[in-house]
Short mmCIF file of C-alpha atoms in Angstrom, two decimals:
data_model
loop_
_atom_site.label_atom_id
_atom_site.label_comp_id
_atom_site.label_asym_id
_atom_site.label_seq_id
_atom_site.Cartn_x
_atom_site.Cartn_y
_atom_site.Cartn_z
CA UNK A 1 -15.01 35.68 10.53
CA UNK A 2 -17.20 32.61 10.40
CA UNK A 3 -17.27 33.06 6.53
CA UNK A 4 -13.66 33.02 6.47
CA UNK A 5 -13.54 29.93 8.45
CA UNK A 6 -15.98 28.27 6.68
CA UNK A 7 -14.26 29.20 3.38
CA UNK A 8 -11.07 27.78 4.71
CA UNK A 9 -12.45 24.68 5.84
CA UNK A 10 -13.88 24.23 2.42
CA UNK A 11 -10.47 24.48 0.87
CA UNK A 12 -9.03 22.19 3.30
CA UNK A 13 -11.57 19.59 2.67
CA UNK A 14 -11.35 19.78 -0.87
CA UNK A 15 -7.55 19.27 -0.82
CA UNK A 16 -8.11 16.07 1.17
CA UNK A 17 -10.86 15.02 -1.32
CA UNK A 18 -8.32 15.43 -4.20
CA UNK A 19 -5.60 13.38 -2.63
CA UNK A 20 -7.91 10.52 -1.62
CA UNK A 21 -9.58 10.60 -5.16
CA UNK A 22 -6.12 10.11 -6.68
CA UNK A 23 -5.18 7.33 -4.22
CA UNK A 24 -8.41 5.64 -5.10
CA UNK A 25 -7.82 5.81 -8.64
CA UNK A 26 -4.34 4.59 -8.48
CA UNK A 27 -5.77 1.56 -6.52
CA UNK A 28 -8.00 0.91 -9.50
CA UNK A 29 -5.09 0.50 -11.91
CA UNK A 30 -3.98 -3.22 -10.93
CA UNK A 31 -7.41 -4.58 -10.53
CA UNK A 32 -8.60 -3.01 -14.08
CA UNK A 33 -5.46 -4.52 -15.95
CA UNK A 34 -5.54 -7.84 -14.11
CA UNK A 35 -9.23 -8.39 -14.68
CA UNK A 36 -8.74 -7.51 -18.62
CA UNK A 37 -11.05 -4.52 -17.82
CA UNK A 38 -9.45 -2.52 -20.86
CA UNK A 39 -12.18 0.22 -20.85
CA UNK A 40 -11.70 0.76 -17.10
CA UNK A 41 -7.89 0.93 -17.41
CA UNK A 42 -8.06 3.39 -20.46
CA UNK A 43 -10.73 5.71 -18.52
CA UNK A 44 -7.87 6.51 -15.82
CA UNK A 45 -5.82 8.27 -18.70
CA UNK A 46 -6.79 11.67 -20.09
CA UNK A 47 -7.71 11.00 -23.84
CA UNK A 48 -4.16 12.61 -24.84
CA UNK A 49 -2.57 11.01 -21.71
CA UNK A 50 0.55 8.98 -22.13
CA UNK A 51 2.19 5.84 -20.46
CA UNK A 52 5.62 5.15 -20.73
CA UNK A 53 6.05 1.88 -19.14
CA UNK A 54 9.97 1.62 -19.49
CA UNK A 55 11.58 -1.50 -20.70
CA UNK A 56 11.57 -5.15 -19.97
CA UNK A 57 13.52 -8.42 -20.57
CA UNK A 58 11.85 -10.21 -23.72
CA UNK A 59 10.42 -7.05 -25.10
CA UNK A 60 9.45 -7.73 -28.76
CA UNK A 61 11.89 -6.27 -31.27
CA UNK A 62 10.73 -3.06 -32.63
CA UNK A 63 8.11 -2.48 -29.85
CA UNK A 64 8.31 0.29 -26.93
CA UNK A 65 6.71 0.50 -23.90
CA UNK A 66 5.43 3.90 -24.67
CA UNK A 67 1.55 4.29 -25.12
CA UNK A 68 0.28 7.62 -26.36
CA UNK A 69 -3.35 8.28 -25.36
CA UNK A 70 -6.09 6.30 -23.58
CA UNK A 71 -6.68 4.35 -26.55
CA UNK A 72 -3.33 2.89 -26.62
CA UNK A 73 -3.74 2.07 -22.98
CA UNK A 74 -6.80 0.29 -23.88
CA UNK A 75 -5.12 -1.74 -26.65
CA UNK A 76 -2.24 -2.60 -24.42
CA UNK A 77 -4.52 -4.38 -22.09
CA UNK A 78 -6.34 -6.18 -24.97
CA UNK A 79 -3.23 -7.47 -26.52
CA UNK A 80 -0.02 -9.61 -25.92
CA UNK A 81 2.02 -9.79 -23.85
CA UNK A 82 -0.41 -8.53 -21.28
CA UNK A 83 -3.14 -11.15 -22.05
CA UNK A 84 -0.62 -13.78 -21.58
CA UNK A 85 0.74 -12.53 -18.32
CA UNK A 86 -2.94 -12.63 -17.04
CA UNK A 87 -3.80 -16.09 -18.50
CA UNK A 88 -0.88 -17.65 -16.78
CA UNK A 89 -1.50 -15.66 -13.40
CA UNK A 90 -0.17 -12.15 -12.60
CA UNK A 91 -0.63 -9.12 -10.54
CA UNK A 92 0.06 -5.64 -10.94
CA UNK A 93 0.25 -4.09 -7.37
CA UNK A 94 0.70 -0.38 -7.19
CA UNK A 95 2.22 0.75 -3.67
CA UNK A 96 0.64 3.22 -1.16
CA UNK A 97 1.71 6.52 -3.15
CA UNK A 98 2.94 9.95 -2.11
CA UNK A 99 0.54 12.27 -3.57
CA UNK A 100 1.31 16.23 -4.08
CA UNK A 101 -1.69 18.23 -5.25
CA UNK A 102 -1.13 21.64 -6.66
CA UNK A 103 -4.31 23.20 -8.00
CA UNK A 104 -5.46 21.27 -11.09
CA UNK A 105 -2.55 19.13 -11.27
CA UNK A 106 -0.93 16.58 -9.19
CA UNK A 107 2.14 14.47 -8.86
CA UNK A 108 2.30 10.86 -7.23
CA UNK A 109 5.30 8.76 -6.61
CA UNK A 110 5.05 5.09 -5.88
CA UNK A 111 6.18 1.67 -6.85
CA UNK A 112 4.55 -0.81 -9.18
CA UNK A 113 5.27 -4.37 -8.86
CA UNK A 114 4.39 -7.22 -11.49
CA UNK A 115 4.24 -10.58 -9.97
CA UNK A 116 3.81 -13.60 -12.29
CA UNK A 117 2.98 -17.21 -11.26
CA UNK A 118 5.51 -19.61 -11.38
CA UNK A 119 4.42 -23.20 -11.20
CA UNK A 120 7.96 -24.64 -10.86
CA UNK A 121 8.08 -23.32 -7.34
CA UNK A 122 4.34 -22.99 -6.49
CA UNK A 123 4.54 -19.35 -5.82
CA UNK A 124 4.84 -16.00 -7.51
CA UNK A 125 8.00 -14.27 -8.93
CA UNK A 126 8.39 -10.47 -8.74
CA UNK A 127 9.28 -10.08 -12.19
CA UNK A 128 9.62 -6.37 -12.32
CA UNK A 129 9.40 -3.52 -9.94
CA UNK A 130 9.56 0.09 -11.10
CA UNK A 131 9.77 3.67 -9.81
CA UNK A 132 6.61 5.31 -10.87
CA UNK A 133 5.61 8.98 -11.47
CA UNK A 134 2.18 9.68 -12.13
CA UNK A 135 1.06 13.05 -13.17
CA UNK A 136 -2.51 13.87 -12.85
CA UNK A 137 -4.68 16.67 -14.35
CA UNK A 138 -8.27 17.63 -13.16
CA UNK A 139 -10.68 17.34 -15.89
CA UNK A 140 -14.61 17.88 -16.15
CA UNK A 141 -14.65 14.02 -15.77
CA UNK A 142 -12.41 14.06 -12.58
CA UNK A 143 -8.74 13.44 -12.25
CA UNK A 144 -7.13 11.78 -15.29
CA UNK A 145 -3.58 10.58 -15.83
CA UNK A 146 -1.68 13.12 -18.08
CA UNK A 147 1.56 11.12 -17.90
CA UNK A 148 2.76 8.02 -16.06
CA UNK A 149 6.27 7.00 -16.36
CA UNK A 150 7.92 3.68 -15.02
CA UNK A 151 11.83 2.96 -14.62
CA UNK A 152 13.01 -0.35 -13.50
CA UNK A 153 14.75 -0.55 -10.26
CA UNK A 154 17.43 -2.61 -11.80
CA UNK A 155 20.50 -0.62 -10.51
CA UNK A 156 20.32 2.09 -13.26
CA UNK A 157 20.26 5.67 -12.92
CA UNK A 158 17.10 6.29 -14.42
CA UNK A 159 14.86 5.09 -11.65
CA UNK A 160 16.95 7.23 -9.25
CA UNK A 161 16.43 10.43 -11.36
CA UNK A 162 12.70 9.75 -11.77
CA UNK A 163 12.45 9.48 -7.94
CA UNK A 164 14.56 12.62 -7.35
CA UNK A 165 12.78 14.69 -9.66
CA UNK A 166 9.42 13.69 -8.32
CA UNK A 167 10.20 13.98 -4.59
CA UNK A 168 11.39 17.62 -5.36
CA UNK B 1 -24.58 26.44 17.83
CA UNK B 2 -22.79 26.98 14.37
CA UNK B 3 -19.83 28.12 16.49
CA UNK B 4 -19.74 24.69 17.98
CA UNK B 5 -20.32 22.89 14.61
CA UNK B 6 -17.63 24.88 12.88
CA UNK B 7 -15.07 24.20 15.75
CA UNK B 8 -15.81 20.56 15.64
CA UNK B 9 -15.43 20.23 11.89
CA UNK B 10 -12.15 22.07 12.15
CA UNK B 11 -10.83 19.44 14.56
CA UNK B 12 -12.31 16.45 12.40
CA UNK B 13 -10.55 18.05 9.55
CA UNK B 14 -7.43 18.72 11.41
CA UNK B 15 -7.27 14.85 12.47
CA UNK B 16 -7.71 13.67 8.72
CA UNK B 17 -5.04 16.04 7.70
CA UNK B 18 -2.65 14.56 10.31
CA UNK B 19 -3.33 11.04 9.19
CA UNK B 20 -2.99 11.84 5.61
CA UNK B 21 0.04 13.74 6.10
CA UNK B 22 1.92 11.05 8.02
CA UNK B 23 0.83 8.23 5.29
CA UNK B 24 2.44 10.72 2.80
CA UNK B 25 5.59 10.90 4.56
CA UNK B 26 5.85 7.11 5.09
CA UNK B 27 5.41 6.72 1.23
CA UNK B 28 8.34 9.18 0.85
CA UNK B 29 10.80 6.75 2.77
CA UNK B 30 11.34 4.19 0.10
CA UNK B 31 11.65 6.69 -2.96
CA UNK B 32 14.11 8.83 -0.92
CA UNK B 33 16.47 5.70 -0.07
CA UNK B 34 16.08 4.00 -3.39
CA UNK B 35 17.30 7.29 -5.07
CA UNK B 36 20.13 7.96 -2.57
CA UNK B 37 18.40 11.10 -1.39
CA UNK B 38 19.95 11.09 1.86
CA UNK B 39 18.85 14.43 3.08
CA UNK B 40 15.28 13.60 2.27
CA UNK B 41 15.50 10.60 4.25
CA UNK B 42 17.12 12.30 7.06
CA UNK B 43 14.44 15.08 7.05
CA UNK B 44 11.73 12.48 7.82
CA UNK B 45 13.39 11.97 11.17
CA UNK B 46 13.28 14.45 14.00
CA UNK B 47 17.09 15.41 14.78
CA UNK B 48 17.49 13.18 17.66
CA UNK B 49 15.01 10.51 16.16
CA UNK B 50 15.88 6.97 16.23
CA UNK B 51 15.75 3.89 13.72
CA UNK B 52 16.30 0.54 14.89
CA UNK B 53 16.27 -1.41 11.57
CA UNK B 54 16.94 -4.80 13.38
CA UNK B 55 19.28 -7.28 12.20
CA UNK B 56 19.79 -8.93 8.89
CA UNK B 57 21.78 -11.67 7.25
CA UNK B 58 25.51 -10.81 6.18
CA UNK B 59 25.63 -7.80 8.73
CA UNK B 60 29.26 -6.55 9.07
CA UNK B 61 30.65 -7.87 12.41
CA UNK B 62 30.67 -5.37 15.03
CA UNK B 63 27.82 -3.11 13.38
CA UNK B 64 24.37 -2.78 14.59
CA UNK B 65 21.10 -1.58 12.74
CA UNK B 66 20.61 1.05 15.13
CA UNK B 67 21.02 4.56 13.99
CA UNK B 68 20.54 7.56 16.59
CA UNK B 69 19.58 10.84 15.07
CA UNK B 70 18.82 11.95 11.90
CA UNK B 71 22.32 12.34 10.96
CA UNK B 72 22.93 8.76 11.39
CA UNK B 73 20.03 7.94 8.88
CA UNK B 74 21.64 10.24 6.23
CA UNK B 75 24.93 8.32 6.88
CA UNK B 76 23.12 5.25 6.58
CA UNK B 77 21.83 6.18 3.03
CA UNK B 78 25.12 7.58 1.87
CA UNK B 79 27.30 4.17 2.77
CA UNK B 80 27.44 0.56 2.40
CA UNK B 81 25.62 -1.62 2.42
CA UNK B 82 22.89 0.56 1.38
CA UNK B 83 24.85 1.87 -1.69
CA UNK B 84 25.52 -1.59 -2.83
CA UNK B 85 21.86 -2.64 -2.79
CA UNK B 86 20.80 0.30 -4.90
CA UNK B 87 23.67 -0.19 -7.47
CA UNK B 88 22.66 -3.64 -7.99
CA UNK B 89 18.62 -2.81 -8.03
CA UNK B 90 16.56 -2.95 -5.00
CA UNK B 91 13.31 -1.33 -3.56
CA UNK B 92 12.20 -0.42 -0.04
CA UNK B 93 8.45 -0.80 -0.23
CA UNK B 94 6.38 0.40 2.96
CA UNK B 95 2.85 -0.89 3.07
CA UNK B 96 -0.30 0.98 3.62
CA UNK B 97 -0.18 1.79 7.10
CA UNK B 98 -2.54 1.84 10.09
CA UNK B 99 -1.95 5.30 11.81
CA UNK B 100 -3.39 6.24 15.19
CA UNK B 101 -2.99 10.00 15.99
CA UNK B 102 -3.14 11.27 19.70
CA UNK B 103 -2.54 15.03 19.92
CA UNK B 104 1.02 15.75 19.02
CA UNK B 105 2.11 12.08 18.69
CA UNK B 106 1.24 9.21 16.48
CA UNK B 107 1.93 5.39 16.08
CA UNK B 108 2.04 3.85 12.55
CA UNK B 109 1.97 0.02 12.03
CA UNK B 110 3.11 -1.39 8.71
CA UNK B 111 5.35 -3.87 6.84
CA UNK B 112 8.63 -2.88 5.04
CA UNK B 113 10.05 -5.01 2.27
CA UNK B 114 13.50 -4.96 0.66
CA UNK B 115 13.37 -6.58 -2.64
CA UNK B 116 16.72 -7.02 -4.46
CA UNK B 117 17.38 -7.59 -8.14
CA UNK B 118 18.44 -11.34 -8.73
CA UNK B 119 20.04 -11.41 -12.16
CA UNK B 120 20.12 -15.37 -11.99
CA UNK B 121 16.44 -15.57 -12.22
CA UNK B 122 15.63 -12.35 -13.93
CA UNK B 123 13.35 -11.13 -11.29
CA UNK B 124 13.57 -9.63 -7.66
CA UNK B 125 13.94 -11.48 -4.54
CA UNK B 126 12.08 -10.42 -1.42
CA UNK B 127 15.20 -10.32 0.71
CA UNK B 128 13.56 -8.93 4.12
CA UNK B 129 10.32 -8.33 5.15
CA UNK B 130 9.82 -6.56 8.59
CA UNK B 131 7.21 -5.68 10.94
CA UNK B 132 7.31 -1.78 11.51
CA UNK B 133 6.30 0.55 14.38
CA UNK B 134 6.93 4.19 13.57
CA UNK B 135 6.25 6.60 16.28
CA UNK B 136 5.62 10.27 14.95
CA UNK B 137 5.94 13.67 16.82
CA UNK B 138 4.48 16.82 15.55
CA UNK B 139 7.30 19.65 15.37
CA UNK B 140 7.30 23.17 13.98
CA UNK B 141 8.67 21.57 10.78
CA UNK B 142 5.66 19.07 10.69
CA UNK B 143 5.41 15.61 11.70
CA UNK B 144 8.86 13.84 12.18
CA UNK B 145 9.82 10.18 13.12
CA UNK B 146 10.89 9.98 16.76
CA UNK B 147 11.48 6.22 16.56
CA UNK B 148 11.06 3.62 13.92
CA UNK B 149 11.67 -0.09 14.86
CA UNK B 150 11.67 -2.93 12.41
CA UNK B 151 11.61 -6.70 13.36
CA UNK B 152 12.10 -9.25 10.68
CA UNK B 153 9.29 -11.79 10.15
CA UNK B 154 11.41 -14.78 10.35
CA UNK B 155 9.33 -16.53 12.86
CA UNK B 156 10.81 -15.10 15.93
CA UNK B 157 8.76 -13.69 18.59
CA UNK B 158 10.05 -10.11 18.38
CA UNK B 159 7.97 -9.22 15.49
CA UNK B 160 4.82 -10.43 16.91
CA UNK B 161 5.65 -8.44 20.30
CA UNK B 162 6.18 -5.30 18.22
CA UNK B 163 2.69 -5.70 16.49
CA UNK B 164 1.05 -6.52 19.31
CA UNK B 165 2.19 -3.56 21.52
CA UNK B 166 1.45 -1.40 18.48
CA UNK B 167 -1.99 -2.57 18.05
CA UNK B 168 -2.82 -2.06 21.43
CA UNK C 1 -26.80 29.79 3.14
CA UNK C 2 -24.10 29.10 5.87
CA UNK C 3 -26.10 26.46 7.25
CA UNK C 4 -26.19 24.82 3.96
CA UNK C 5 -22.51 25.08 3.72
CA UNK C 6 -21.90 23.85 6.99
CA UNK C 7 -24.31 20.64 6.63
CA UNK C 8 -22.50 20.01 3.26
CA UNK C 9 -19.17 20.24 4.79
CA UNK C 10 -20.26 17.84 7.43
CA UNK C 11 -21.20 15.27 4.86
CA UNK C 12 -18.07 15.52 2.89
CA UNK C 13 -16.01 15.23 6.10
CA UNK C 14 -17.90 12.22 7.09
CA UNK C 15 -17.21 10.60 3.67
CA UNK C 16 -13.75 11.02 4.15
CA UNK C 17 -13.55 9.67 7.61
CA UNK C 18 -15.41 6.52 6.56
CA UNK C 19 -12.97 5.90 3.77
CA UNK C 20 -10.05 6.47 5.80
CA UNK C 21 -11.47 4.42 8.81
CA UNK C 22 -11.97 1.50 6.52
CA UNK C 23 -8.50 1.73 5.13
CA UNK C 24 -7.15 1.97 8.74
CA UNK C 25 -8.90 -1.30 9.48
CA UNK C 26 -7.85 -2.98 6.20
CA UNK C 27 -4.27 -2.23 7.39
CA UNK C 28 -4.84 -4.01 10.74
CA UNK C 29 -5.61 -7.25 9.25
CA UNK C 30 -1.97 -8.45 8.57
CA UNK C 31 -0.54 -7.13 11.62
CA UNK C 32 -3.22 -8.88 13.78
CA UNK C 33 -2.98 -12.33 12.12
CA UNK C 34 0.90 -12.34 11.74
CA UNK C 35 0.94 -11.49 15.48
CA UNK C 36 -1.27 -14.17 16.28
CA UNK C 37 -3.83 -11.51 17.83
CA UNK C 38 -6.72 -13.65 17.17
CA UNK C 39 -9.16 -11.39 19.06
CA UNK C 40 -8.07 -8.46 17.15
CA UNK C 41 -8.36 -10.22 13.64
CA UNK C 42 -11.88 -11.50 14.65
CA UNK C 43 -12.99 -8.08 16.07
CA UNK C 44 -12.59 -6.75 12.19
CA UNK C 45 -15.64 -8.92 11.24
CA UNK C 46 -19.24 -8.46 12.14
CA UNK C 47 -20.34 -11.47 14.31
CA UNK C 48 -22.07 -13.01 11.32
CA UNK C 49 -19.57 -11.78 9.06
CA UNK C 50 -17.84 -14.25 6.43
CA UNK C 51 -14.60 -14.75 4.97
CA UNK C 52 -14.06 -16.90 1.85
CA UNK C 53 -10.14 -17.03 1.69
CA UNK C 54 -10.41 -19.26 -1.57
CA UNK C 55 -8.30 -22.44 -2.03
CA UNK C 56 -4.65 -23.04 -1.75
CA UNK C 57 -2.14 -25.72 -2.71
CA UNK C 58 -1.58 -28.27 0.21
CA UNK C 59 -5.05 -27.61 1.57
CA UNK C 60 -6.20 -30.54 4.25
CA UNK C 61 -8.64 -32.74 2.71
CA UNK C 62 -12.16 -32.17 3.75
CA UNK C 63 -11.47 -28.55 4.74
CA UNK C 64 -12.68 -25.41 2.97
CA UNK C 65 -11.31 -21.89 3.03
CA UNK C 66 -14.60 -20.55 4.11
CA UNK C 67 -15.10 -19.20 7.60
CA UNK C 68 -18.66 -18.28 8.91
CA UNK C 69 -18.71 -15.58 11.51
CA UNK C 70 -16.08 -13.88 13.48
CA UNK C 71 -15.62 -16.81 15.68
CA UNK C 72 -14.46 -18.74 12.95
CA UNK C 73 -12.06 -16.35 12.08
CA UNK C 74 -10.70 -16.38 15.51
CA UNK C 75 -10.49 -20.03 15.26
CA UNK C 76 -8.39 -19.86 11.98
CA UNK C 77 -5.80 -17.65 13.60
CA UNK C 78 -5.62 -19.71 16.61
CA UNK C 79 -5.07 -23.05 14.71
CA UNK C 80 -3.03 -24.77 11.85
CA UNK C 81 -1.97 -24.17 9.29
CA UNK C 82 -1.86 -20.32 10.27
CA UNK C 83 0.05 -20.94 13.38
CA UNK C 84 2.78 -23.01 11.31
CA UNK C 85 3.07 -20.30 8.72
CA UNK C 86 3.81 -17.73 11.47
CA UNK C 87 6.17 -19.72 13.42
CA UNK C 88 8.27 -20.41 10.24
CA UNK C 89 7.90 -16.66 9.33
CA UNK C 90 5.54 -15.09 7.19
CA UNK C 91 3.71 -11.54 6.22
CA UNK C 92 0.07 -11.13 5.13
CA UNK C 93 0.20 -7.94 3.21
CA UNK C 94 -2.88 -6.03 1.90
CA UNK C 95 -2.30 -3.72 -0.69
CA UNK C 96 -3.58 0.12 -0.65
CA UNK C 97 -7.25 -0.41 -1.35
CA UNK C 98 -9.74 1.16 -3.69
CA UNK C 99 -12.83 2.00 -1.34
CA UNK C 100 -16.34 2.92 -2.30
CA UNK C 101 -18.58 3.98 0.49
CA UNK C 102 -22.38 3.98 -0.09
CA UNK C 103 -24.19 5.10 2.84
CA UNK C 104 -23.90 2.43 5.44
CA UNK C 105 -22.07 -0.27 3.36
CA UNK C 106 -18.70 -0.04 1.33
CA UNK C 107 -16.97 -2.33 -1.04
CA UNK C 108 -13.21 -2.39 -1.22
CA UNK C 109 -11.01 -3.77 -3.72
CA UNK C 110 -7.21 -4.81 -3.02
CA UNK C 111 -4.60 -7.46 -3.31
CA UNK C 112 -3.64 -9.57 -0.35
CA UNK C 113 -0.01 -11.29 -0.52
CA UNK C 114 1.18 -14.24 1.54
CA UNK C 115 4.92 -14.26 1.94
CA UNK C 116 6.61 -17.08 3.54
CA UNK C 117 10.21 -17.30 4.78
CA UNK C 118 12.29 -19.53 2.74
CA UNK C 119 15.50 -20.49 4.45
CA UNK C 120 16.95 -22.24 1.50
CA UNK C 121 17.30 -19.05 -0.38
CA UNK C 122 17.57 -16.83 2.57
CA UNK C 123 14.48 -14.78 1.38
CA UNK C 124 10.80 -14.81 1.16
CA UNK C 125 8.68 -16.51 -1.50
CA UNK C 126 5.33 -14.91 -2.48
CA UNK C 127 3.58 -17.95 -1.82
CA UNK C 128 -0.13 -16.69 -2.64
CA UNK C 129 -1.50 -13.59 -4.10
CA UNK C 130 -5.19 -13.01 -4.33
CA UNK C 131 -7.71 -10.66 -5.62
CA UNK C 132 -9.85 -9.55 -2.75
CA UNK C 133 -13.11 -7.94 -2.18
CA UNK C 134 -14.17 -6.84 1.13
CA UNK C 135 -17.72 -5.80 1.92
CA UNK C 136 -18.24 -3.51 5.03
CA UNK C 137 -21.08 -2.62 7.15
CA UNK C 138 -21.57 0.34 9.67
CA UNK C 139 -22.47 -0.98 13.14
CA UNK C 140 -22.62 0.61 16.34
CA UNK C 141 -19.14 -0.62 16.96
CA UNK C 142 -17.70 1.14 13.76
CA UNK C 143 -17.27 -0.43 10.29
CA UNK C 144 -17.21 -4.27 10.22
CA UNK C 145 -16.52 -6.83 7.59
CA UNK C 146 -19.83 -8.30 6.23
CA UNK C 147 -17.86 -10.60 3.67
CA UNK C 148 -14.25 -10.76 2.55
CA UNK C 149 -13.69 -13.02 -0.41
CA UNK C 150 -10.33 -13.87 -2.15
CA UNK C 151 -9.45 -15.52 -5.10
CA UNK C 152 -5.92 -16.54 -6.25
CA UNK C 153 -4.46 -14.73 -9.29
CA UNK C 154 -3.33 -17.84 -10.69
CA UNK C 155 -4.79 -17.39 -14.48
CA UNK C 156 -8.31 -18.75 -13.38
CA UNK C 157 -11.45 -16.57 -14.24
CA UNK C 158 -12.55 -16.36 -10.70
CA UNK C 159 -10.14 -13.50 -9.78
CA UNK C 160 -10.86 -11.57 -12.87
CA UNK C 161 -14.80 -12.07 -12.09
CA UNK C 162 -14.27 -10.70 -8.61
CA UNK C 163 -12.20 -7.63 -9.67
CA UNK C 164 -14.87 -6.73 -12.59
CA UNK C 165 -18.05 -7.00 -10.17
CA UNK C 166 -16.28 -5.12 -7.54
CA UNK C 167 -15.02 -2.38 -9.74
CA UNK C 168 -18.66 -2.01 -11.42
#
């Protein structure tokens, strides 16, 4: 019986560790990109993980907000428009997530805000806020992002669809 | 002795599980209401749980921000003004909470922000920010909200009283 | 073997408890200062713990944002400009942190926002947002802040340096 109790406890503790590990990684995203730590940001993703950051106002023609693979995430941090945002003052704040672990995969739901310094008002504008779905996969190097998708909460149906599917 | 150690560990793990389960439910509130998932939002509450959302500018005459029972929470999500907020773009962001579990009840303290899309400035306004106290109760269907109270952080004493009582 | 498994589990559970205890304390900071609970805010710090809050617009000449010891944190909450911020409506929101525990010390990385009520627009301005590093120490009275440092995310290098060092 003690063997059963021990084994059960080990599983319960492992489940807690998984959830806390993923929350910790999600809390690393903002500080990584806002400090231009491109390698750290990229390391959150699996090599072939995707980041679909959605669309935003002023997007350069011909570009998309979709980044395929951790190398593309690294490149995103190392180039415009991200570098300009950081130079003029910004913060990428990821909200406390709702994480659901299922074996070697997990889904997290949260908000991400991009705040940008606004000299005119001596304060920060919440320039974007998106609905987020992060899909995680367990790898030999720990949990990695297999897919992150953001949809702007601008009244369009896409953000609601994202939340609904992730909450299911 | 091992029996004692096992039993102690089981209690400690259960305490961690309770705290993480409640944090996870609190992180579900925003995505539920912002995706108009009225049933999911209602299911966070006990059948007879209350939600006192406080007051806000532009409240319809004769209405209050008090909702009695999970059915009233569902109705709140399914009607105005909530539907209008969502159609024009909004986000209900609940901050990382301070949770205190005591047996089969728990109290959580946090902030809740309501951000609304502002086309004029191509950004979001933080329209409301409230001090929150969430009282939780353990039920056969998991932790449920027995009472949630918000008070606007607009300089009035009510928000300070709420925080003080909850921190005690 | 069971003895080894038990001892290993006890260590894993203690590590989770440490991380959750620190997150809970960090979620207590805002509600403490926004309710003018100066003693509670001070009690988060070790007696000789420091708080370097950085600089801000409109700082009184001859003052710094550096507070040495928990008594100085208590004094900060009990005096201007903090009291004025609270009277006119404000919220100090600490984001979900990334916590790294190492024995009897820990480092947490997060954002802190100071939102202030803006009557003119019937909303709140994000007046400040800072990169935060919190250094924690284990004491007989629980985890206490040994050092907290904020740097404004206004485009200057200091915030990036803070994040980079803390993420290492």
